[in-house]
CSV table of C-alpha atoms and ligand atoms in Angstrom, one decimal:
chain,number,residue,atom,x,y,z
C,29,MET,CA,42.9,-17.0,31.3
C,30,GLN,CA,41.1,-13.6,30.8
C,31,TYR,CA,37.7,-14.0,28.9
C,32,HIS,CA,37.4,-12.0,25.7
C,33,ALA,CA,34.2,-12.1,23.6
C,34,TYR,CA,33.9,-11.6,19.8
C,35,SER,CA,30.8,-10.6,18.0
C,36,VAL,CA,29.7,-9.2,14.6
C,37,HIS,CA,31.3,-5.9,15.7
C,38,ASN,CA,34.8,-7.0,16.4
C,39,PHE,CA,35.4,-10.4,14.9
C,40,ARG,CA,37.7,-8.9,12.3
C,41,SER,CA,40.3,-8.3,15.0
C,42,ILE,CA,40.8,-12.1,15.3
C,43,PRO,CA,44.1,-12.6,13.5
C,44,GLN,CA,43.1,-15.9,11.8
C,45,ILE,CA,40.1,-14.2,10.1
C,46,ALA,CA,42.6,-12.7,7.7
C,47,ASN,CA,43.0,-16.1,6.1
C,48,LEU,CA,39.4,-16.3,5.1
C,49,THR,CA,38.2,-15.0,1.8
C,50,ARG,CA,36.4,-11.7,1.4
C,51,GLU,CA,33.1,-13.6,0.7
C,52,GLN,CA,33.4,-15.7,3.8
C,53,ILE,CA,34.0,-12.6,6.0
C,54,ASP,CA,31.0,-10.8,4.4
C,55,ALA,CA,28.9,-13.9,5.1
C,56,ILE,CA,29.8,-13.8,8.8
C,57,GLU,CA,28.6,-10.2,8.9
C,58,VAL,CA,25.4,-10.7,6.9
C,59,VAL,CA,24.2,-13.8,8.7
C,60,GLY,CA,25.6,-12.6,12.0
C,61,SER,CA,23.2,-9.6,11.7
C,62,VAL,CA,20.2,-11.9,11.8
C,63,LEU,CA,21.2,-14.9,13.9
C,64,PRO,CA,23.1,-14.4,17.2
C,65,PHE,CA,26.8,-14.5,16.9
C,66,LYS,CA,29.3,-14.6,19.7
C,67,THR,CA,32.5,-16.5,20.3
C,68,ASN,CA,35.5,-16.1,22.6
C,69,ASN,CA,39.2,-16.4,22.9
C,70,TYR,CA,39.2,-19.9,24.3
C,71,VAL,CA,37.1,-21.2,21.4
C,72,VAL,CA,39.2,-19.3,18.9
C,73,GLU,CA,42.6,-20.3,20.3
C,74,ASN,CA,41.9,-23.8,21.5
C,75,LEU,CA,38.9,-25.4,19.8
C,76,ILE,CA,38.9,-24.3,16.2
C,77,ASP,CA,41.4,-25.9,13.9
C,78,TRP,CA,42.0,-22.9,11.7
C,79,SER,CA,43.9,-25.0,9.1
C,80,LYS,CA,40.5,-26.6,8.3
C,81,ALA,CA,38.4,-23.4,8.4
C,82,PRO,CA,35.9,-22.7,7.0
C,83,ASP,CA,35.0,-26.4,7.1
C,84,ASP,CA,36.2,-27.0,10.7
C,85,PRO,CA,33.2,-28.2,12.8
C,86,MET,CA,34.1,-25.9,15.7
C,87,PHE,CA,34.3,-22.9,13.4
C,88,ILE,CA,30.9,-23.8,12.0
C,89,LEU,CA,29.6,-24.2,15.6
C,90,THR,CA,30.2,-20.6,16.5
C,91,PHE,CA,30.7,-18.6,13.3
C,92,PRO,CA,27.7,-17.9,11.1
C,93,GLN,CA,27.7,-19.5,7.6
C,94,LYS,CA,26.1,-18.2,4.4
C,95,ASP,CA,23.8,-21.2,4.0
C,96,MET,CA,22.3,-20.8,7.4
C,97,LEU,CA,19.9,-18.3,5.8
C,98,SER,CA,17.8,-19.0,2.8
C,99,PRO,CA,19.2,-17.5,-0.4
C,100,GLU,CA,16.3,-14.8,-0.5
C,101,HIS,CA,16.9,-13.8,3.1
C,102,TYR,CA,20.6,-13.7,2.5
C,103,ALA,CA,20.3,-11.5,-0.5
C,104,THR,CA,18.0,-9.1,1.3
C,105,MET,CA,20.4,-8.6,4.2
C,106,GLU,CA,23.5,-8.5,2.0
C,107,LYS,CA,22.0,-5.7,-0.2
C,108,LEU,CA,21.1,-3.7,2.9
C,109,ILE,CA,24.4,-4.1,4.6
C,110,LEU,CA,26.5,-3.4,1.5
C,111,SER,CA,24.5,-0.3,0.7
C,112,GLY,CA,25.5,1.1,4.1
C,113,ALA,CA,21.9,1.2,5.5
C,114,ASP,CA,21.6,2.5,9.0
C,115,LYS,CA,21.3,0.3,12.1
C,116,ALA,CA,17.6,0.8,12.5
C,117,ARG,CA,16.9,-0.4,8.9
C,118,ILE,CA,19.1,-3.4,9.3
C,119,LYS,CA,17.5,-4.4,12.6
C,120,GLU,CA,14.0,-4.0,11.1
C,121,ALA,CA,14.8,-6.3,8.2
C,122,ALA,CA,16.6,-8.8,10.5
C,123,ASP,CA,13.5,-8.9,12.8
C,124,ALA,CA,11.2,-9.6,9.9
C,125,ILE,CA,13.4,-12.5,8.9
C,126,ARG,CA,13.6,-13.8,12.4
C,127,LEU,CA,9.9,-13.9,12.7
C,128,GLN,CA,9.8,-16.3,9.7
C,129,LEU,CA,12.2,-18.7,11.4
C,130,ASN,CA,9.8,-20.2,13.9
C,131,PRO,CA,11.4,-18.5,16.9
C,132,HIS,CA,9.4,-20.4,19.5
C,133,PRO,CA,8.9,-24.0,18.4
C,134,ALA,CA,6.9,-26.7,20.1
C,135,GLY,CA,4.4,-24.3,21.7
C,136,GLN,CA,7.0,-23.0,24.2
C,137,ILE,CA,5.3,-19.7,25.0
C,138,GLU,CA,1.6,-20.5,24.9
C,139,LEU,CA,1.7,-24.0,26.3
C,140,ASN,CA,4.5,-24.5,28.8
C,141,VAL,CA,4.4,-21.4,30.8
C,142,PRO,CA,2.6,-22.2,34.0
C,143,VAL,CA,0.0,-20.0,35.7
C,144,TRP,CA,0.4,-20.0,39.5
C,145,CYS,CA,-2.0,-18.2,41.9
C,146,GLY,CA,-3.3,-16.1,39.0
C,147,GLU,CA,0.1,-15.0,37.9
C,148,THR,CA,1.8,-16.1,34.7
C,149,LEU,CA,5.3,-17.3,35.6
C,150,SER,CA,7.1,-16.1,32.5
C,151,GLY,CA,10.6,-17.3,33.6
C,152,PHE,CA,9.3,-20.9,34.0
C,153,GLN,CA,8.3,-23.8,31.8
C,154,HIS,CA,6.5,-26.7,33.1
C,155,LYS,CA,5.9,-29.3,30.4
C,156,TYR,CA,6.6,-32.6,32.1
C,157,ARG,CA,5.2,-33.4,35.6
C,158,GLU,CA,8.6,-34.0,37.4
C,159,THR,CA,10.6,-31.1,36.1
C,160,VAL,CA,10.2,-27.3,36.2
C,161,VAL,CA,12.5,-25.5,33.9
C,162,PHE,CA,13.7,-22.2,35.3
C,163,PHE,CA,15.2,-19.3,33.3
C,164,PRO,CA,17.0,-17.0,35.8
C,165,SER,CA,16.8,-13.5,34.4
C,166,GLN,CA,20.6,-13.0,34.8
C,167,GLY,CA,21.5,-16.2,33.0
C,168,GLN,CA,20.2,-15.4,29.6
C,169,THR,CA,23.4,-15.3,27.7
C,170,CYS,CA,26.3,-17.7,27.1
C,171,HIS,CA,30.1,-17.7,26.9
C,172,ALA,CA,29.7,-18.2,23.1
C,173,TYR,CA,26.6,-18.9,21.0
C,174,CYS,CA,26.0,-22.1,19.1
C,175,THR,CA,24.9,-21.4,15.5
C,176,PHE,CA,22.3,-24.2,15.8
C,177,CYS,CA,20.7,-22.9,19.0
C,178,PHE,CA,16.9,-22.8,19.3
C,179,ARG,CA,17.2,-20.3,22.1
C,180,TRP,CA,18.2,-17.7,19.6
C,181,PRO,CA,15.3,-15.3,20.0
C,182,GLN,CA,16.5,-14.7,23.6
C,183,PHE,CA,19.8,-13.4,22.4
C,184,SER,CA,18.8,-11.3,19.4
C,185,GLY,CA,17.1,-8.5,21.4
C,186,MET,CA,13.5,-8.9,20.1
C,187,GLU,CA,11.0,-7.3,22.5
C,188,GLY,CA,8.4,-9.5,24.2
C,189,LEU,CA,10.0,-12.8,23.3
C,190,LYS,CA,12.4,-13.1,26.2
C,191,PHE,CA,11.7,-15.3,29.1
C,192,ALA,CA,13.0,-13.9,32.3
C,193,SER,CA,12.4,-14.2,36.0
C,194,ARG,CA,14.0,-12.5,39.0
C,195,GLU,CA,11.8,-14.5,41.3
C,196,SER,CA,13.5,-17.3,43.1
C,197,GLU,CA,10.9,-16.9,45.8
C,198,LEU,CA,8.3,-17.8,43.3
C,199,LEU,CA,10.3,-20.8,42.2
C,200,VAL,CA,10.3,-22.1,45.8
C,201,ASP,CA,6.6,-21.5,46.2
C,202,TYR,CA,5.9,-23.2,42.9
C,203,VAL,CA,7.9,-26.3,43.8
C,204,ARG,CA,6.3,-26.5,47.3
C,205,GLY,CA,2.9,-26.2,45.8
C,206,ASN,CA,3.4,-28.9,43.2
C,207,PRO,CA,4.4,-32.1,45.0
C,208,GLY,CA,4.8,-33.9,41.7
C,209,VAL,CA,7.9,-31.8,40.9
C,210,THR,CA,11.1,-33.6,41.8
C,211,ASP,CA,13.5,-31.6,39.5
C,212,VAL,CA,14.3,-28.0,39.0
C,213,LEU,CA,16.3,-27.4,35.8
C,214,PHE,CA,18.2,-24.1,35.6
C,215,THR,CA,18.7,-23.1,32.0
C,216,GLY,CA,19.1,-20.0,29.9
C,217,GLY,CA,21.2,-19.0,28.0
C,218,ASP,CA,23.7,-20.6,30.3
C,219,PRO,CA,23.1,-20.2,34.0
C,220,LEU,CA,26.8,-20.5,34.7
C,221,ILE,CA,27.4,-17.2,32.9
C,222,MET,CA,26.2,-15.8,36.3
C,223,LYS,CA,28.7,-14.9,39.0
C,224,THR,CA,28.8,-17.4,41.9
C,225,LYS,CA,27.1,-14.8,44.1
C,226,ILE,CA,24.2,-14.4,41.8
C,227,LEU,CA,23.8,-18.1,41.2
C,228,GLU,CA,23.9,-18.6,45.0
C,229,SER,CA,21.0,-16.1,45.4
C,230,TYR,CA,18.9,-18.5,43.3
C,231,LEU,CA,20.1,-21.8,44.7
C,232,ARG,CA,20.3,-21.0,48.4
C,233,PRO,CA,16.6,-20.2,48.9
C,234,LEU,CA,15.8,-23.6,47.2
C,235,LEU,CA,18.1,-25.4,49.6
C,236,GLU,CA,16.9,-23.5,52.7
C,237,ALA,CA,13.3,-24.1,51.9
C,238,ASP,CA,13.9,-27.8,52.7
C,239,LEU,CA,11.4,-29.0,50.1
C,240,PRO,CA,10.8,-32.7,50.5
C,241,ASN,CA,9.7,-33.3,47.0
C,242,LEU,CA,12.7,-31.6,45.4
C,243,ARG,CA,15.4,-34.2,44.7
C,244,HIS,CA,17.4,-33.1,41.7
C,245,ILE,CA,18.8,-29.7,40.9
C,246,ARG,CA,20.0,-29.6,37.3
C,247,ILE,CA,22.1,-27.0,35.6
C,248,GLY,CA,22.0,-27.0,31.8
C,249,THR,CA,25.3,-25.6,30.7
C,250,LYS,CA,27.9,-25.3,27.9
C,251,ALA,CA,30.5,-23.7,30.1
C,252,LEU,CA,32.6,-26.9,30.1
C,253,GLY,CA,32.8,-26.7,26.3
C,254,TYR,CA,33.1,-22.9,25.8
C,255,TRP,CA,34.7,-21.7,29.1
C,256,PRO,CA,36.1,-24.4,31.4
C,257,TYR,CA,38.0,-21.7,33.3
C,258,ARG,CA,34.6,-21.1,35.0
C,259,PHE,CA,35.5,-24.0,37.2
C,260,THR,CA,39.2,-23.6,37.5
C,261,THR,CA,40.9,-20.1,37.3
C,262,ASP,CA,38.0,-17.6,37.2
C,263,ASP,CA,38.1,-15.5,40.4
C,264,ASP,CA,35.0,-17.0,41.8
C,265,ALA,CA,35.6,-20.6,40.7
C,266,ALA,CA,36.4,-21.9,44.1
C,267,GLY,CA,33.2,-20.4,45.5
C,268,LEU,CA,31.2,-22.0,42.7
C,269,LEU,CA,32.6,-25.4,43.6
C,270,SER,CA,31.8,-24.9,47.3
C,271,LEU,CA,28.2,-24.0,46.3
C,272,PHE,CA,28.0,-27.3,44.4
C,273,ARG,CA,29.2,-29.1,47.6
C,274,GLU,CA,26.5,-27.3,49.6
C,275,VAL,CA,23.8,-28.7,47.3
C,276,LYS,CA,25.1,-32.2,47.9
C,277,ALA,CA,25.3,-31.5,51.7
C,278,ALA,CA,21.7,-30.5,51.6
C,279,GLY,CA,20.8,-33.9,50.4
C,280,LYS,CA,20.0,-33.0,46.8
C,281,HIS,CA,21.4,-34.5,43.7
C,282,LEU,CA,23.2,-31.9,41.6
C,283,ALA,CA,23.2,-32.8,37.9
C,284,PHE,CA,25.0,-31.0,35.1
C,285,MET,CA,23.3,-31.3,31.8
C,286,ALA,CA,26.4,-30.5,29.8
C,287,ASN,CA,26.2,-29.7,26.1
C,288,PHE,CA,29.1,-31.1,24.1
C,289,ASN,CA,28.7,-31.1,20.3
C,290,HIS,CA,32.1,-32.3,19.1
C,291,PRO,CA,35.0,-34.3,20.6
C,292,ALA,CA,37.3,-31.2,20.3
C,293,GLU,CA,35.5,-29.7,23.2
C,294,LEU,CA,36.6,-32.6,25.4
C,295,GLU,CA,40.3,-32.3,24.5
C,296,GLY,CA,42.8,-30.4,26.6
C,297,GLU,CA,43.9,-29.8,30.1
C,298,ALA,CA,41.4,-27.0,30.9
C,299,VAL,CA,38.2,-29.1,30.3
C,300,GLU,CA,39.7,-32.2,31.9
C,301,GLU,CA,40.5,-30.4,35.0
C,302,ALA,CA,37.1,-28.6,35.1
C,303,ILE,CA,35.3,-32.0,34.8
C,304,ALA,CA,37.4,-33.5,37.6
C,305,ARG,CA,36.8,-30.6,39.9
C,306,ILE,CA,33.0,-30.8,39.4
C,307,ILE,CA,32.9,-34.5,40.0
C,308,GLU,CA,34.9,-34.0,43.2
C,309,THR,CA,32.1,-32.0,44.6
C,310,GLY,CA,29.7,-35.0,44.4
C,311,ALA,CA,27.9,-33.6,41.3
C,312,VAL,CA,27.2,-35.8,38.3
C,313,ILE,CA,27.8,-34.6,34.7
C,314,ARG,CA,25.3,-35.9,32.1
C,315,THR,CA,25.9,-35.0,28.5
C,316,GLN,CA,23.7,-34.1,25.6
C,317,SER,CA,23.9,-32.7,22.1
C,318,PRO,CA,21.9,-32.4,18.9
C,319,LEU,CA,22.9,-34.4,15.9
C,320,LEU,CA,24.1,-31.7,13.4
C,321,ARG,CA,25.0,-31.9,9.8
C,322,HIS,CA,28.4,-30.3,9.1
C,323,ILE,CA,29.4,-30.7,12.8
C,324,ASN,CA,28.9,-34.2,14.1
C,325,ASP,CA,27.0,-36.2,11.5
C,326,SER,CA,29.0,-39.4,11.6
C,327,PRO,CA,28.9,-42.6,13.8
C,328,GLU,CA,32.7,-42.3,14.4
C,329,VAL,CA,32.3,-38.8,15.9
C,330,TRP,CA,29.5,-39.9,18.2
C,331,ALA,CA,31.1,-43.1,19.4
C,332,GLY,CA,34.2,-40.9,20.1
C,333,ILE,CA,32.2,-38.3,22.0
C,334,TRP,CA,30.5,-40.9,24.2
C,335,GLN,CA,33.7,-42.9,24.9
C,336,LYS,CA,35.7,-39.8,25.7
C,337,GLN,CA,33.0,-38.6,28.0
C,338,VAL,CA,32.9,-41.8,29.9
C,339,ASP,CA,36.8,-41.8,30.1
C,340,LEU,CA,36.4,-38.4,31.9
C,341,GLY,CA,33.7,-39.6,34.2
C,342,CYS,CA,30.6,-38.1,32.4
C,343,ILE,CA,27.3,-40.0,31.6
C,344,PRO,CA,26.0,-39.8,28.0
C,345,TYR,CA,22.3,-38.8,28.3
C,346,TYR,CA,20.6,-37.5,25.1
C,347,MET,CA,21.2,-37.3,21.4
C,348,PHE,CA,18.7,-34.8,20.0
C,349,VAL,CA,17.4,-34.2,16.5
C,350,ALA,CA,18.0,-30.6,15.4
C,351,ARG,CA,14.9,-28.6,16.0
C,352,ASP,CA,12.6,-27.0,13.5
C,353,THR,CA,13.8,-23.4,14.1
C,354,GLY,CA,16.5,-20.9,13.2
C,355,ALA,CA,19.1,-22.3,11.0
C,356,GLN,CA,17.6,-25.8,11.0
C,357,ARG,CA,17.7,-26.1,7.2
C,358,TYR,CA,21.5,-26.0,7.5
C,359,PHE,CA,21.9,-28.6,10.3
C,360,SER,CA,19.0,-31.0,9.9
C,361,LEU,CA,19.2,-34.6,8.7
C,362,PRO,CA,16.4,-36.9,7.8
C,363,LEU,CA,15.1,-38.9,10.8
C,364,VAL,CA,16.0,-42.2,9.1
C,365,ARG,CA,19.6,-41.0,8.6
C,366,ALA,CA,19.7,-39.8,12.2
C,367,TRP,CA,18.7,-43.2,13.4
C,368,GLU,CA,21.3,-44.9,11.2
C,369,ILE,CA,24.1,-42.7,12.7
C,370,PHE,CA,22.8,-43.4,16.2
C,371,ARG,CA,22.6,-47.1,15.7
C,372,GLU,CA,26.1,-47.4,14.1
C,373,ALA,CA,27.6,-45.3,16.9
C,374,TYR,CA,25.7,-47.2,19.6
C,375,GLN,CA,26.9,-50.5,18.2
C,376,ARG,CA,30.5,-49.5,18.5
C,377,VAL,CA,30.6,-48.8,22.2
C,378,SER,CA,30.0,-50.9,25.3
C,379,GLY,CA,26.9,-50.9,27.5
C,380,ILE,CA,28.7,-48.4,29.8
C,381,CYS,CA,28.3,-45.7,27.1
C,382,ARG,CA,24.7,-46.8,26.1
C,383,THR,CA,23.1,-44.8,28.8
C,384,VAL,CA,22.5,-42.4,26.0
C,385,ARG,CA,18.9,-42.2,24.5
C,386,GLY,CA,18.5,-41.1,20.9
C,387,PRO,CA,17.8,-39.8,18.5
C,388,VAL,CA,15.2,-37.8,20.3
C,389,MET,CA,12.9,-35.0,19.0
C,390,SER,CA,11.9,-32.6,21.7
C,391,CYS,CA,8.5,-31.7,20.1
C,392,LEU,CA,4.9,-30.6,20.9
C,393,PRO,CA,3.6,-33.8,22.5
C,394,GLY,CA,6.8,-34.7,24.3
C,395,LYS,CA,10.3,-36.2,23.8
C,396,VAL,CA,9.9,-38.7,20.9
C,397,GLN,CA,12.7,-41.3,20.4
C,398,ILE,CA,13.2,-42.8,16.9
C,399,LEU,CA,13.5,-46.6,17.5
C,400,GLY,CA,14.1,-47.4,13.9
C,401,THR,CA,12.6,-49.0,10.8
C,402,ALA,CA,10.4,-52.1,10.9
C,403,ALA,CA,8.3,-54.1,8.4
C,404,ILE,CA,4.8,-55.3,9.5
C,405,GLN,CA,3.0,-57.6,7.0
C,406,GLY,CA,5.1,-56.3,4.2
C,407,GLN,CA,4.6,-52.6,5.0
C,408,LYS,CA,7.7,-50.6,5.9
C,409,LEU,CA,7.3,-48.4,8.9
C,410,LEU,CA,9.1,-46.1,11.3
C,411,THR,CA,8.8,-46.9,15.0
C,412,PHE,CA,8.9,-44.4,17.9
C,413,ARG,CA,8.6,-44.3,21.6
C,414,MET,CA,7.7,-41.4,23.9
C,415,ILE,CA,10.4,-40.7,26.4
C,416,GLN,CA,8.6,-37.7,28.0
C,417,GLY,CA,5.0,-36.8,27.5
C,418,ARG,CA,2.7,-33.9,28.3
C,419,ASN,CA,0.6,-36.6,29.9
C,420,PRO,CA,2.9,-38.9,32.0
C,421,ASP,CA,0.8,-41.8,30.9
C,422,TRP,CA,2.1,-41.5,27.3
C,423,VAL,CA,5.7,-42.3,28.5
C,424,ALA,CA,7.2,-45.5,27.2
C,425,ARG,CA,4.4,-46.1,24.7
C,426,PRO,CA,5.6,-47.1,21.3
C,427,PHE,CA,3.9,-45.9,18.0
C,428,PHE,CA,4.3,-46.1,14.3
C,429,SER,CA,4.4,-43.9,11.3
C,430,GLU,CA,4.6,-44.6,7.6
C,431,TYR,CA,8.2,-45.0,6.3
C,432,ASP,CA,9.5,-41.6,5.1
C,433,GLU,CA,13.1,-41.2,4.1
C,434,ALA,CA,12.8,-37.4,3.7
C,435,ALA,CA,11.0,-36.5,7.0
C,436,THR,CA,13.2,-34.4,9.2
C,437,TRP,CA,10.7,-33.6,12.0
C,438,TYR,CA,7.7,-35.1,13.8
C,439,THR,CA,5.3,-32.8,11.9
C,440,ASP,CA,6.4,-34.4,8.6
C,441,LEU,CA,5.3,-37.9,9.7
C,442,LYS,CA,2.1,-39.7,8.7
C,443,PRO,CA,0.7,-42.1,11.2
C,444,ALA,CA,0.7,-45.7,10.0
C,445,PHE,CA,-2.4,-47.8,9.2
C,446,GLY,CA,-4.5,-44.7,8.5
C,447,GLU,CA,-5.0,-44.2,12.2
C,448,ASP,CA,-4.1,-41.1,14.4
C,449,PHE,CA,-1.1,-41.2,16.7
C,450,PHE,CA,-2.4,-42.6,20.0
C,451,PHE,CA,-1.9,-39.2,21.8
C,452,LYS,CA,-3.6,-37.0,19.2
C,453,ALA,CA,-7.1,-36.6,20.6
C,454,GLU,CA,-5.7,-35.7,24.0
C,455,LEU,CA,-3.0,-33.4,22.7
C,456,ASP,CA,-5.7,-31.6,20.6
C,457,GLY,CA,-7.6,-31.1,23.9
C,458,ILE,CA,-4.6,-29.7,25.6
C,459,LEU,CA,-4.0,-27.3,22.6
C,460,ARG,CA,-7.6,-26.2,22.8
C,461,ASN,CA,-7.7,-25.6,26.5
C,462,GLY,CA,-4.1,-24.5,27.2
C,463,ALA,CA,-1.7,-25.5,29.8
C,464,HIS,CA,-4.3,-25.3,32.6
C,465,HIS,CA,-6.0,-28.4,31.2
C,466,GLN,CA,-2.6,-30.2,31.2
C,467,LYS,CA,-1.9,-29.1,34.8
C,468,HIS,CA,-5.0,-30.8,36.1
C,469,GLU,CA,-3.6,-34.0,34.7
C,470,PHE,CA,-0.5,-33.5,36.9
C,471,GLU,CA,-2.4,-33.3,40.2
M,30,PLP,C1,13.9,-32.4,28.1
M,30,PLP,C2,13.1,-31.6,29.0
M,30,PLP,C3,13.0,-31.8,30.3
M,30,PLP,C4,13.8,-32.9,31.0
M,30,PLP,O1,13.5,-34.2,30.6
M,30,PLP,P1,14.3,-35.4,31.2
M,30,PLP,O2,13.9,-36.5,30.3
M,30,PLP,O3,13.8,-35.6,32.6
M,30,PLP,O4,15.7,-35.1,31.1
M,30,PLP,C5,12.1,-31.0,31.1
M,30,PLP,N1,11.4,-30.0,30.5
M,30,PLP,C6,11.4,-29.8,29.2
M,30,PLP,C7,10.6,-28.7,28.7
M,30,PLP,C8,12.3,-30.5,28.4
M,30,PLP,O5,12.3,-30.3,27.1
M,31,SF4,S1,25.4,-22.6,24.9
M,31,SF4,FE1,23.3,-23.5,25.0
M,31,SF4,S2,21.9,-21.8,25.1
M,31,SF4,FE2,23.9,-21.0,24.6
M,31,SF4,S3,23.8,-20.8,22.3
M,31,SF4,FE3,24.7,-22.8,22.8
M,31,SF4,S4,23.0,-24.3,22.9
M,31,SF4,FE4,22.2,-22.2,23.0
């Protein structure tokens, strides 16, 4: 199939759009001028159930919705656009709104970008000892954009906010110089937007360097959901699969961190065939998704996602809590509700599907799992566990907060018993001293 993208400029040419109301179409244009909007012919023709639009989850996943902006922001943009303002004015207003939407949550810029031999590695993040996250400069877009995505500043053309790196050499040196690193995680955007040749130019130096500490090469991708033809009929699909085989032959574990948000993305021949072909190369597909209101906020949907993934040979890995950025107000659920959905879904499936960890907040101190509610001496509490920590010693430690039915993020929580969270003093130290301080803890 030939790939064809739709954005705010040409979405009106999609025939099914004609069945939406005038107001719904305007909303796509108004919100799509602030938040990134891109979808494609596979999503439009195979994944969206147009008989259910605008409430169809796959429609909401790629098409902007009015309530994704606050009423004030929406009104500002709508007025500008309807008044026929020029592009520059619209962009200026959109940028001002974007800046208010917490474009880089969890200290991503200041805290996670490593400094190496005096140079700031702007295309890298190194938050957890074992794993370097790498943003190849040519992989900073996707086959379609998810409306919930926290990577959105990278797509909306704001200067100075984009992570990028052309330097696979630097990546090799960095992994060599940091023996605690076992994993390199390619992310973006979607690294599989890159042609095989380009991806190869990043991967091959890593393999040829023969780094003894490097064990796992991970690729964070949504291509299976949004463009499975990347692995089947695209003209360089066969080369891509050979490249995966090479990783395996070099003795490295190749892991796909595949993003699937709804069971519809796992239906159909194209995705089934793509998954089978990847697995044939010796790679392993692990799956993850945030829990999203309007899209997948029910135990039935999650139990179905996990079961279907296992049927196809994938391993459920993370259920995330929607982050505090972009359109979070539209997607977020209280932490207590997130845990209930997780628990009810988890109870419905066998242990084979229970490799999934969740619900997990990827936040400033680390990855925090909500374990549930508890009562200690008559006091109702929420219990948590750190799954990843800026200090590896924090991992697998439980902690408590006061019970709070409204809390939607880690920052809303009050530590229980009038004490600080166990990691607070050390985290404050890291915040004061920057990533350098944390790096010393790694060595
Ligand atoms: C989630 C994440 C990782 C990977 O964590 P795993 O638990 O090993 O999958 C690495 N770096 C960052 C910044 C992350 O958010
Ligand atoms: S595919 Fe991934 S990076 Fe791209 S918009 Fe969706 S969640 Fe974000």
